[in-house]
Coordinates of C-alpha atoms in Angstrom, one line a residue:
X1 CA 46.3 -49.2 22.7
X2 CA 48.3 -52.5 22.5
X3 CA 49.8 -51.8 25.9
X4 CA 46.1 -51.7 27.2
X5 CA 45.1 -54.8 25.2
X6 CA 42.0 -52.9 23.8
X7 CA 40.5 -53.5 20.4
X8 CA 39.3 -49.9 19.9
X9 CA 38.1 -50.5 16.2
X10 CA 35.5 -53.0 17.6
X11 CA 34.0 -50.1 19.6
X12 CA 33.6 -47.4 17.0
X13 CA 32.3 -47.0 13.5
X14 CA 34.9 -46.8 10.8
X15 CA 34.3 -43.0 10.1
X16 CA 35.8 -42.4 13.5
X17 CA 39.2 -44.3 12.9
X18 CA 41.2 -41.3 11.5
X19 CA 39.6 -39.0 14.1
X20 CA 40.6 -41.3 16.9
X21 CA 44.2 -41.3 15.6
X22 CA 44.0 -37.6 15.2
X23 CA 42.9 -37.2 19.0
X24 CA 45.4 -39.7 20.5
X25 CA 48.2 -38.2 18.6
X26 CA 47.1 -34.7 19.7
X27 CA 47.0 -33.1 16.2
X28 CA 44.4 -30.8 17.3
X29 CA 42.9 -29.2 20.5
X30 CA 39.4 -28.4 19.4
X31 CA 37.1 -31.1 17.9
X32 CA 33.4 -30.2 16.9
X33 CA 31.1 -33.2 16.1
X34 CA 27.7 -32.2 14.6
X35 CA 25.5 -35.0 13.7
X36 CA 21.9 -36.3 14.0
X37 CA 20.5 -38.8 16.5
X38 CA 22.1 -42.1 16.0
X39 CA 25.3 -40.7 14.5
X40 CA 27.4 -42.2 17.4
X41 CA 29.2 -38.9 18.0
X42 CA 28.4 -38.9 21.8
X43 CA 29.2 -42.6 22.0
X44 CA 32.6 -42.0 20.3
X45 CA 33.5 -38.8 22.4
X46 CA 32.3 -39.6 25.8
X47 CA 32.5 -43.2 25.5
X48 CA 35.6 -44.0 23.7
X49 CA 37.8 -40.9 23.3
X50 CA 37.7 -39.7 26.8
X51 CA 38.3 -43.0 28.8
X52 CA 41.2 -43.6 26.3
X53 CA 42.9 -40.1 27.0
X54 CA 42.4 -40.6 30.7
X55 CA 44.1 -44.0 30.3
X56 CA 47.1 -42.8 28.1
X57 CA 47.7 -39.3 29.9
X58 CA 48.3 -39.8 33.7
X59 CA 48.2 -36.2 34.6
X60 CA 45.0 -35.1 33.1
X61 CA 41.3 -35.2 34.2
X62 CA 38.1 -34.6 32.1
X63 CA 35.1 -32.3 32.7
X64 CA 32.1 -33.3 31.0
X65 CA 29.3 -30.5 30.6
X66 CA 25.6 -30.2 29.9
X67 CA 23.8 -27.0 30.0
X68 CA 21.1 -28.4 32.4
X69 CA 22.6 -30.6 35.2
X70 CA 19.5 -32.7 35.6
X71 CA 20.1 -34.1 32.2
X72 CA 23.5 -35.5 33.0
X73 CA 22.4 -38.7 34.8
X74 CA 20.4 -40.0 31.8
X75 CA 22.8 -38.8 29.1
X76 CA 26.5 -38.2 29.3
X77 CA 27.2 -40.0 32.5
X78 CA 25.9 -43.4 31.0
X79 CA 27.5 -42.7 27.9
X80 CA 31.0 -42.6 29.5
X81 CA 30.0 -45.7 31.5
X82 CA 28.9 -47.4 28.4
X83 CA 32.3 -46.7 26.7
X84 CA 34.1 -48.0 29.7
X85 CA 32.4 -51.3 29.4
X86 CA 32.6 -51.4 25.6
X87 CA 36.4 -51.0 26.1
X88 CA 36.5 -53.8 28.6
X89 CA 38.2 -51.8 31.2
X90 CA 35.5 -51.6 33.8
X91 CA 37.8 -53.2 36.5
X92 CA 40.0 -50.2 36.0
X93 CA 37.5 -47.7 36.9
X94 CA 35.4 -46.9 39.8
X95 CA 32.0 -45.9 38.5
X96 CA 29.6 -44.4 41.0
X97 CA 25.9 -44.7 40.9
X98 CA 25.4 -41.0 40.3
X99 CA 27.2 -38.4 38.3
X100 CA 27.8 -35.9 41.4
X101 CA 30.7 -38.4 42.3
X102 CA 33.4 -38.7 39.6
X103 CA 34.4 -41.6 37.7
X104 CA 37.9 -42.5 38.9
X105 CA 40.6 -44.4 36.9
X106 CA 42.0 -46.5 39.7
X107 CA 45.5 -46.8 38.6
X108 CA 46.3 -43.1 38.9
X109 CA 43.3 -41.5 40.7
X110 CA 42.4 -39.4 37.5
X111 CA 38.8 -38.3 37.4
X112 CA 36.1 -37.9 34.9
X113 CA 33.8 -35.1 36.3
X114 CA 30.3 -34.0 35.3
X115 CA 28.7 -30.7 35.7
X116 CA 25.8 -28.6 34.6
X117 CA 26.5 -25.1 33.4
X118 CA 23.4 -23.2 34.8
X119 CA 26.3 -21.0 36.1
X120 CA 29.5 -21.1 34.2
X121 CA 31.2 -19.2 36.9
X122 CA 31.2 -22.3 39.1
X123 CA 34.0 -23.6 37.1
X124 CA 36.3 -21.1 38.5
X125 CA 36.5 -23.1 41.7
X126 CA 37.4 -26.5 40.3
X127 CA 39.9 -28.2 42.4
X128 CA 41.7 -31.5 41.6
X129 CA 43.8 -33.8 43.7
X130 CA 46.7 -33.4 41.2
X131 CA 47.3 -32.6 37.4
X132 CA 45.0 -30.4 35.4
X133 CA 41.8 -30.6 33.4
X134 CA 43.0 -31.8 29.9
X135 CA 39.7 -32.7 28.5
X136 CA 36.5 -30.8 28.3
X137 CA 33.3 -32.2 26.6
X138 CA 30.3 -30.0 25.9
X139 CA 27.4 -32.1 25.0
X140 CA 24.3 -30.6 23.1
X141 CA 26.4 -27.5 22.2
X142 CA 23.4 -25.7 20.7
X143 CA 21.8 -25.5 24.2
X144 CA 24.6 -23.2 25.5
X145 CA 24.2 -19.4 25.4
X146 CA 27.1 -19.0 23.0
X147 CA 30.9 -19.1 22.6
X148 CA 31.4 -16.4 25.4
X149 CA 29.7 -18.9 27.9
X150 CA 32.1 -21.6 26.7
X151 CA 35.2 -19.3 26.8
X152 CA 34.3 -18.6 30.5
X153 CA 34.6 -22.4 31.2
X154 CA 37.7 -23.1 29.1
X155 CA 39.6 -20.1 30.8
X156 CA 39.2 -22.0 34.0
X157 CA 39.8 -25.5 32.6
X158 CA 42.3 -25.1 29.9
X159 CA 45.3 -24.0 32.0
X160 CA 48.0 -25.6 34.1
X161 CA 49.0 -28.2 31.5
X162 CA 50.4 -28.4 28.0
X163 CA 47.9 -30.6 26.3
X164 CA 44.2 -30.1 26.0
X165 CA 41.4 -31.6 24.1
X166 CA 38.0 -29.8 23.7
X167 CA 35.1 -31.6 22.4
X168 CA 31.8 -30.3 21.3
X169 CA 28.8 -32.5 20.3
X170 CA 25.4 -31.5 19.1
X171 CA 22.5 -32.2 16.7
X172 CA 22.4 -29.2 14.3
X173 CA 19.6 -26.9 15.2
X174 CA 16.9 -26.3 12.5
X175 CA 17.5 -22.6 12.9
X176 CA 20.4 -21.6 10.8
X177 CA 20.6 -18.5 13.0
X178 CA 21.7 -20.7 16.1
X179 CA 25.3 -19.8 17.1
X180 CA 26.3 -23.6 17.1
X181 CA 25.6 -23.7 13.3
X182 CA 28.5 -21.1 12.7

């Protein structure tokens, strides 16, 4: 991150140092982050990892999902906005007032989009100005219907490129039978 002059370690808790290195070196595709409230998992993924991936991979875009669309404006959208400010790169991004318009990385035109998954089939018609969806983030994983629902989405998003990052964050449900606990 030296070329961007960002002190990332000042923005994340030490337990995420190695994970961030793993993400930036693309050692894995799928990352699952269970944790309670205050664990900073969503701050780390949405606020730090996603903007950094956008800034360091000029051909990818990000899609950030919540099961219920009307929760985006008060959850994952401000989380990404917060991270951009924490990283000190707000002048490099156009941040709209509402999630229905993507956050845009000005130097390249890359987008961070937000979508509710009341109907996962809506992702079939995703169109981008260039490149491909390289990053997906499913927030509150336990609220989705199950792996088949997410597979419907990733079949539309994880194509057309060579590197992908799939993030899943959630508070582990009390019920051990919830699919997200598997």
